[in-house]
Amino acid sequence: MSGHGSGKVILVGEHVVVYGVPALVVGIERGADADAVAAEDGVSSLTIGDGAPIRPGDGTDAGRGFAGLLAACGVTRAVRVHATTDLPAAAGLGCSAALGVAVVRALDQFGARAKADADDVATRALAWETVFHGNPSGVDVAAAARGGCFRFRRTESGPVIDDVPIARPLTLAIGHTGVASSTKAMVEGVARLRERRPEIFQKSLDGIAALVGNARLAIETGDLGALGHLMNLAQFLLAGLMVSTEEIETMCRAARDAGALGAKLTGAGGGGCVVALVEGDATPVLEAWRERGFDGFATTVCRGAGGDA
Ligand code: PMV
């Protein structure tokens, strides 16, 4: 049995989503895949790519995460799981969540509680994600389990997720700064800014919240020009939260100069990835990045998370 988890891109709303503001998110084609078989030797293991086997409770974070996944899926027999991903790690594209979701889906056949829907899968995958992210908003596992485009809001009683229908396909160029970043450290940095400068923080939060509302409308009406503009404004406000870097700014500028409708960091910032919205062909943006030493790829999102066209 094999399972898939999608990578994710936050179009608008990272960081403020931690404080209850909605974020607009898309699941992308790239992600993670996993296969699970019964372990004849009676010892459960998880290998990621050609890495060393991870054993439940082997004292590592990954071992803790794997043990959490087996428990969340109600798996009591020994299983051998192999997972692969084509997402860069620590880049803001939800690599760990995609792996967690792929493994949960691969484990479905072995669990006492089989046939999980997307929400169940996301909840189970949190057992893995929490080990790596501390206090994740849950946006990554939701995108990994659903794909498509949706609005995500964190509430005390759990996430509230609305499908966002897409009027015109969104072609995105996604580029890597080449700098790994720690989501935990970036989220803590924003929390410190919030303590020291509450008024400034609140203004940024309110500003991004307004952008999220307008960006949703732009997606639903197919106004890609407006969406690009809103992404540029979001980048401006994120820079004010001190989560942008020189590489991110260089990549955003290069993308806009190469014809992108808008560009911003995606995820935690401090490195990681930049997302640019393009009209039609993403090649000029990808070339502009390559000339400056940054890798990237293109993806198109055509549907809301509910599966509409
Ligand atoms: O894990 P990343 O880098 O994709 O970022 C997640 C987005 C944040 O809003 C910064 C954190 C969160 O948990 O939502």
GROMACS .gro file of C-alpha atoms and ligand atoms in nm:
model
  323
    1MET     CA    1   0.000   0.000   0.000
    2SER     CA    2   0.140   0.340  -0.089
    3GLY     CA    3   0.052   0.687   0.028
    4HIS     CA    4   0.111   1.040  -0.094
    5GLY     CA    5   0.139   1.374   0.085
    6SER     CA    6   0.148   1.709  -0.099
    7GLY     CA    7   0.400   1.983  -0.041
    8LYS     CA    8   0.255   2.323   0.043
    9VAL     CA    9   0.295   2.688  -0.037
   10ILE     CA   10   0.149   2.961   0.180
   11LEU     CA   11   0.025   3.229  -0.061
   12VAL     CA   12  -0.051   3.483   0.214
   13GLY     CA   13  -0.072   3.462   0.593
   14GLU     CA   14   0.239   3.288   0.730
   15HIS     CA   15   0.334   3.385   1.085
   16VAL     CA   16   0.006   3.565   1.152
   17VAL     CA   17  -0.167   3.227   1.115
   18VAL     CA   18   0.000   3.132   1.444
   19TYR     CA   19  -0.209   3.412   1.608
   20GLY     CA   20  -0.543   3.308   1.462
   21VAL     CA   21  -0.543   3.509   1.138
   22PRO     CA   22  -0.644   3.295   0.838
   23ALA     CA   23  -0.384   3.195   0.581
   24LEU     CA   24  -0.433   3.108   0.214
   25VAL     CA   25  -0.257   2.788   0.129
   26VAL     CA   26  -0.210   2.559  -0.169
   27GLY     CA   27  -0.103   2.196  -0.179
   28ILE     CA   28   0.140   2.137  -0.467
   29GLU     CA   29   0.216   1.834  -0.684
   30ARG     CA   30   0.561   1.780  -0.538
   31GLY     CA   31   0.552   1.605  -0.206
   32ALA     CA   32   0.630   1.271  -0.050
   33ASP     CA   33   0.542   0.907  -0.117
   34ALA     CA   34   0.559   0.610   0.117
   35ASP     CA   35   0.515   0.233   0.098
   36ALA     CA   36   0.456   0.001   0.391
   37VAL     CA   37   0.493  -0.377   0.417
   38ALA     CA   38   0.478  -0.616   0.710
   39ALA     CA   39   0.823  -0.652   0.868
   40GLU     CA   40   0.911  -1.022   0.862
   41ASP     CA   41   1.187  -0.973   1.119
   42GLY     CA   42   0.937  -0.826   1.366
   43VAL     CA   43   1.115  -0.490   1.391
   44SER     CA   44   0.943  -0.174   1.268
   45SER     CA   45   1.151   0.072   1.069
   46LEU     CA   46   1.113   0.382   0.856
   47THR     CA   47   1.369   0.478   0.594
   48ILE     CA   48   1.357   0.811   0.415
   49GLY     CA   49   1.529   0.800   0.076
   50ASP     CA   50   1.856   0.615   0.125
   51GLY     CA   51   1.893   0.730   0.486
   52ALA     CA   52   1.958   0.501   0.781
   53PRO     CA   53   1.657   0.311   0.922
   54ILE     CA   54   1.464   0.497   1.190
   55ARG     CA   55   1.327   0.276   1.469
   56PRO     CA   56   1.035   0.377   1.690
   57GLY     CA   57   1.169   0.509   2.018
   58ASP     CA   58   1.537   0.488   1.911
   59GLY     CA   59   1.610   0.805   2.105
   60THR     CA   60   1.609   1.035   1.800
   61ASP     CA   61   1.343   1.293   1.712
   62ALA     CA   62   1.256   1.093   1.402
   63GLY     CA   63   1.224   0.777   1.613
   64ARG     CA   64   0.987   0.959   1.847
   65GLY     CA   65   0.790   1.090   1.552
   66PHE     CA   66   0.764   0.745   1.392
   67ALA     CA   67   0.648   0.591   1.722
   68GLY     CA   68   0.387   0.870   1.740
   69LEU     CA   69   0.264   0.790   1.388
   70LEU     CA   70   0.233   0.417   1.459
   71ALA     CA   71   0.034   0.492   1.775
   72ALA     CA   72  -0.186   0.753   1.602
   73CYS     CA   73  -0.265   0.502   1.325
   74GLY     CA   74  -0.334   0.219   1.571
   75VAL     CA   75  -0.062  -0.003   1.419
   76THR     CA   76   0.040  -0.278   1.657
   77ARG     CA   77   0.226  -0.518   1.425
   78ALA     CA   78   0.579  -0.462   1.294
   79VAL     CA   79   0.595  -0.272   0.965
   80ARG     CA   80   0.869  -0.163   0.729
   81VAL     CA   81   0.804   0.177   0.574
   82HIS     CA   82   1.002   0.342   0.298
   83ALA     CA   83   0.940   0.707   0.211
   84THR     CA   84   1.081   0.942  -0.052
   85THR     CA   85   1.035   1.312  -0.114
   86ASP     CA   86   1.119   1.553  -0.393
   87LEU     CA   87   1.084   1.856  -0.165
   88PRO     CA   88   1.382   2.034  -0.012
   89ALA     CA   89   1.394   2.004   0.369
   90ALA     CA   90   1.377   2.307   0.599
   91ALA     CA   91   1.261   2.521   0.307
   92GLY     CA   92   0.906   2.618   0.403
   93LEU     CA   93   0.743   2.375   0.158
   94GLY     CA   94   0.608   2.141   0.422
   95CYS     CA   95   0.852   1.856   0.358
   96SER     CA   96   0.815   1.696   0.702
   97ALA     CA   97   0.434   1.719   0.693
   98ALA     CA   98   0.423   1.565   0.344
   99LEU     CA   99   0.635   1.276   0.473
  100GLY     CA  100   0.412   1.235   0.779
  101VAL     CA  101   0.096   1.227   0.566
  102ALA     CA  102   0.246   0.985   0.312
  103VAL     CA  103   0.346   0.749   0.595
  104VAL     CA  104   0.001   0.773   0.760
  105ARG     CA  105  -0.164   0.681   0.429
  106ALA     CA  106   0.077   0.393   0.371
  107LEU     CA  107   0.000   0.265   0.723
  108ASP     CA  108  -0.376   0.280   0.669
  109GLN     CA  109  -0.396  -0.093   0.579
  110PHE     CA  110  -0.226  -0.196   0.906
  111GLY     CA  111  -0.419   0.024   1.146
  112ALA     CA  112  -0.706  -0.063   1.369
  113ARG     CA  113  -0.877   0.253   1.241
  114ALA     CA  114  -0.849   0.228   0.866
  115LYS     CA  115  -1.002   0.444   0.591
  116ALA     CA  116  -0.906   0.780   0.730
  117ASP     CA  117  -1.042   1.090   0.554
  118ALA     CA  118  -0.819   1.393   0.485
  119ASP     CA  119  -0.889   1.551   0.826
  120ASP     CA  120  -0.811   1.226   1.013
  121VAL     CA  121  -0.493   1.183   0.811
  122ALA     CA  122  -0.383   1.539   0.898
  123THR     CA  123  -0.457   1.487   1.268
  124ARG     CA  124  -0.260   1.160   1.277
  125ALA     CA  125   0.033   1.316   1.091
  126LEU     CA  126   0.058   1.585   1.360
  127ALA     CA  127   0.216   1.320   1.585
  128TRP     CA  128   0.519   1.338   1.354
  129GLU     CA  129   0.506   1.709   1.273
  130THR     CA  130   0.496   1.816   1.638
  131VAL     CA  131   0.833   1.652   1.701
  132PHE     CA  132   0.997   1.873   1.438
  133HIS     CA  133   0.797   2.195   1.472
  134GLY     CA  134   0.718   2.221   1.842
  135ASN     CA  135   0.383   2.396   1.817
  136PRO     CA  136   0.278   2.376   1.453
  137SER     CA  137  -0.033   2.564   1.342
  138GLY     CA  138  -0.135   2.250   1.151
  139VAL     CA  139  -0.134   2.426   0.816
  140ASP     CA  140   0.136   2.199   0.671
  141VAL     CA  141  -0.037   1.871   0.752
  142ALA     CA  142  -0.371   2.008   0.625
  143ALA     CA  143  -0.213   2.099   0.289
  144ALA     CA  144  -0.026   1.769   0.271
  145ALA     CA  145  -0.349   1.573   0.327
  146ARG     CA  146  -0.584   1.781   0.106
  147GLY     CA  147  -0.391   1.942  -0.178
  148GLY     CA  148  -0.571   2.218  -0.373
  149CYS     CA  149  -0.635   2.569  -0.241
  150PHE     CA  150  -0.789   2.647   0.096
  151ARG     CA  151  -0.816   2.900   0.374
  152PHE     CA  152  -0.681   2.780   0.707
  153ARG     CA  153  -0.758   2.932   1.045
  154ARG     CA  154  -0.627   2.810   1.377
  155THR     CA  155  -0.880   2.820   1.662
  156GLU     CA  156  -0.875   2.688   2.017
  157SER     CA  157  -1.107   2.407   1.917
  158GLY     CA  158  -0.896   2.302   1.618
  159PRO     CA  159  -0.838   2.422   1.261
  160VAL     CA  160  -1.116   2.571   1.051
  161ILE     CA  161  -1.059   2.498   0.684
  162ASP     CA  162  -1.258   2.637   0.388
  163ASP     CA  163  -1.211   2.530   0.034
  164VAL     CA  164  -1.121   2.821  -0.199
  165PRO     CA  165  -1.240   2.764  -0.555
  166ILE     CA  166  -0.988   2.878  -0.815
  167ALA     CA  167  -1.133   3.070  -1.110
  168ARG     CA  168  -0.808   3.066  -1.311
  169PRO     CA  169  -0.517   2.823  -1.260
  170LEU     CA  170  -0.235   2.961  -1.047
  171THR     CA  171   0.108   2.912  -1.201
  172LEU     CA  172   0.374   2.948  -0.937
  173ALA     CA  173   0.751   2.963  -0.961
  174ILE     CA  174   0.906   2.840  -0.639
  175GLY     CA  175   1.270   2.915  -0.574
  176HIS     CA  176   1.504   2.813  -0.294
  177THR     CA  177   1.734   3.070  -0.132
  178GLY     CA  178   1.979   2.789  -0.060
  179VAL     CA  179   1.961   2.878   0.309
  180ALA     CA  180   1.798   2.632   0.551
  181SER     CA  181   1.583   2.796   0.813
  182SER     CA  182   1.431   2.684   1.140
  183THR     CA  183   1.056   2.748   1.157
  184LYS     CA  184   1.072   2.725   1.536
  185ALA     CA  185   1.343   2.992   1.560
  186MET     CA  186   1.161   3.224   1.318
  187VAL     CA  187   0.827   3.186   1.499
  188GLU     CA  188   1.006   3.261   1.829
  189GLY     CA  189   1.166   3.570   1.674
  190VAL     CA  190   0.823   3.703   1.574
  191ALA     CA  191   0.692   3.628   1.925
  192ARG     CA  192   0.975   3.837   2.072
  193LEU     CA  193   0.896   4.125   1.834
  194ARG     CA  194   0.533   4.100   1.944
  195GLU     CA  195   0.637   4.137   2.308
  196ARG     CA  196   0.877   4.425   2.250
  197ARG     CA  197   0.673   4.620   1.992
  198PRO     CA  198   0.308   4.518   2.035
  199GLU     CA  199   0.165   4.814   1.835
  200ILE     CA  200   0.391   4.756   1.536
  201PHE     CA  201   0.318   4.384   1.547
  202GLN     CA  202  -0.056   4.445   1.562
  203LYS     CA  203  -0.044   4.680   1.260
  204SER     CA  204   0.141   4.418   1.055
  205LEU     CA  205  -0.102   4.150   1.168
  206ASP     CA  206  -0.405   4.362   1.074
  207GLY     CA  207  -0.246   4.451   0.740
  208ILE     CA  208  -0.176   4.090   0.648
  209ALA     CA  209  -0.525   3.987   0.762
  210ALA     CA  210  -0.673   4.238   0.516
  211LEU     CA  211  -0.446   4.107   0.239
  212VAL     CA  212  -0.563   3.750   0.305
  213GLY     CA  213  -0.929   3.851   0.265
  214ASN     CA  214  -0.860   4.035  -0.059
  215ALA     CA  215  -0.635   3.760  -0.194
  216ARG     CA  216  -0.914   3.508  -0.145
  217LEU     CA  217  -1.146   3.727  -0.353
  218ALA     CA  218  -0.877   3.764  -0.620
  219ILE     CA  219  -0.838   3.384  -0.642
  220GLU     CA  220  -1.213   3.329  -0.657
  221THR     CA  221  -1.257   3.587  -0.932
  222GLY     CA  222  -0.943   3.499  -1.127
  223ASP     CA  223  -0.786   3.844  -1.083
  224LEU     CA  224  -0.425   3.730  -1.096
  225GLY     CA  225  -0.287   4.085  -1.127
  226ALA     CA  226  -0.451   4.178  -0.798
  227LEU     CA  227  -0.329   3.859  -0.632
  228GLY     CA  228   0.028   3.933  -0.739
  229HIS     CA  229   0.002   4.286  -0.602
  230LEU     CA  230  -0.130   4.154  -0.270
  231MET     CA  231   0.161   3.907  -0.252
  232ASN     CA  232   0.407   4.196  -0.298
  233LEU     CA  233   0.238   4.387  -0.015
  234ALA     CA  234   0.252   4.077   0.206
  235GLN     CA  235   0.627   4.053   0.144
  236PHE     CA  236   0.664   4.417   0.250
  237LEU     CA  237   0.482   4.350   0.578
  238LEU     CA  238   0.673   4.025   0.641
  239ALA     CA  239   0.999   4.214   0.600
  240GLY     CA  240   0.868   4.444   0.875
  241LEU     CA  241   0.833   4.137   1.098
  242MET     CA  242   1.207   4.080   1.039
  243VAL     CA  243   1.165   3.744   0.867
  244SER     CA  244   1.300   3.843   0.524
  245THR     CA  245   1.665   3.816   0.420
  246GLU     CA  246   1.891   3.962   0.152
  247GLU     CA  247   1.855   3.646  -0.061
  248ILE     CA  248   1.475   3.659  -0.033
  249GLU     CA  249   1.469   4.027  -0.135
  250THR     CA  250   1.705   3.958  -0.429
  251MET     CA  251   1.487   3.671  -0.549
  252CYS     CA  252   1.163   3.869  -0.516
  253ARG     CA  253   1.312   4.159  -0.713
  254ALA     CA  254   1.452   3.928  -0.982
  255ALA     CA  255   1.115   3.754  -1.020
  256ARG     CA  256   0.925   4.083  -1.056
  257ASP     CA  257   1.183   4.214  -1.306
  258ALA     CA  258   1.138   3.891  -1.505
  259GLY     CA  259   0.763   3.956  -1.531
  260ALA     CA  260   0.616   3.788  -1.222
  261LEU     CA  261   0.286   3.941  -1.109
  262GLY     CA  262   0.404   3.921  -0.748
  263ALA     CA  263   0.665   3.754  -0.529
  264LYS     CA  264   0.716   3.689  -0.160
  265LEU     CA  265   0.875   3.452   0.085
  266THR     CA  266   0.668   3.148   0.170
  267GLY     CA  267   0.677   2.969   0.504
  268ALA     CA  268   0.883   3.087   0.795
  269GLY     CA  269   1.138   3.303   0.610
  270GLY     CA  270   1.494   3.355   0.734
  271GLY     CA  271   1.595   3.157   0.422
  272GLY     CA  272   1.379   2.883   0.276
  273CYS     CA  273   1.174   2.955  -0.035
  274VAL     CA  274   1.023   3.236  -0.239
  275VAL     CA  275   0.699   3.201  -0.436
  276ALA     CA  276   0.628   3.406  -0.748
  277LEU     CA  277   0.294   3.420  -0.927
  278VAL     CA  278   0.335   3.420  -1.305
  279GLU     CA  279   0.102   3.463  -1.596
  280GLY     CA  280   0.156   3.169  -1.832
  281ASP     CA  281   0.519   3.060  -1.857
  282ALA     CA  282   0.739   3.044  -1.545
  283THR     CA  283   1.063   2.997  -1.743
  284PRO     CA  284   1.180   3.363  -1.740
  285VAL     CA  285   1.150   3.376  -1.359
  286LEU     CA  286   1.326   3.041  -1.313
  287GLU     CA  287   1.604   3.158  -1.549
  288ALA     CA  288   1.645   3.488  -1.365
  289TRP     CA  289   1.689   3.291  -1.043
  290ARG     CA  290   1.928   3.040  -1.199
  291GLU     CA  291   2.146   3.327  -1.331
  292ARG     CA  292   2.178   3.445  -0.972
  293GLY     CA  293   2.255   3.097  -0.840
  294PHE     CA  294   1.909   3.001  -0.708
  295ASP     CA  295   1.731   2.674  -0.794
  296GLY     CA  296   1.359   2.664  -0.858
  297PHE     CA  297   1.070   2.479  -1.016
  298ALA     CA  298   0.724   2.561  -1.148
  299THR     CA  299   0.389   2.421  -1.042
  300THR     CA  300   0.027   2.489  -1.135
  301VAL     CA  301  -0.266   2.472  -0.895
  302CYS     CA  302  -0.599   2.424  -1.070
  303ARG     CA  303  -0.849   2.332  -0.804
  304GLY     CA  304  -0.981   2.414  -0.462
  305ALA     CA  305  -0.912   2.165  -0.184
  306GLY     CA  306  -1.264   2.025  -0.229
  307GLY     CA  307  -1.175   1.906  -0.579
  308ASP     CA  308  -1.366   2.159  -0.794
  309ALA     CA  309  -1.215   2.251  -1.130
  310PMV     O1  310   0.720   2.536   0.833
  310PMV     P1  311   0.717   2.646   0.734
  310PMV     O2  312   0.850   2.708   0.712
  310PMV     O3  313   0.646   2.608   0.610
  310PMV     O4  314   0.634   2.767   0.798
  310PMV     C1  315   0.514   2.750   0.858
  310PMV     C2  316   0.440   2.877   0.864
  310PMV     C3  317   0.443   2.954   0.995
  310PMV     O5  318   0.326   3.034   0.991
  310PMV     C4  319   0.564   3.045   1.001
  310PMV     C5  320   0.442   2.864   1.118
  310PMV     C6  321   0.316   2.782   1.139
  310PMV     O6  322   0.323   2.688   1.221
  310PMV     O7  323   0.213   2.812   1.077
   0.00000   0.00000   0.00000
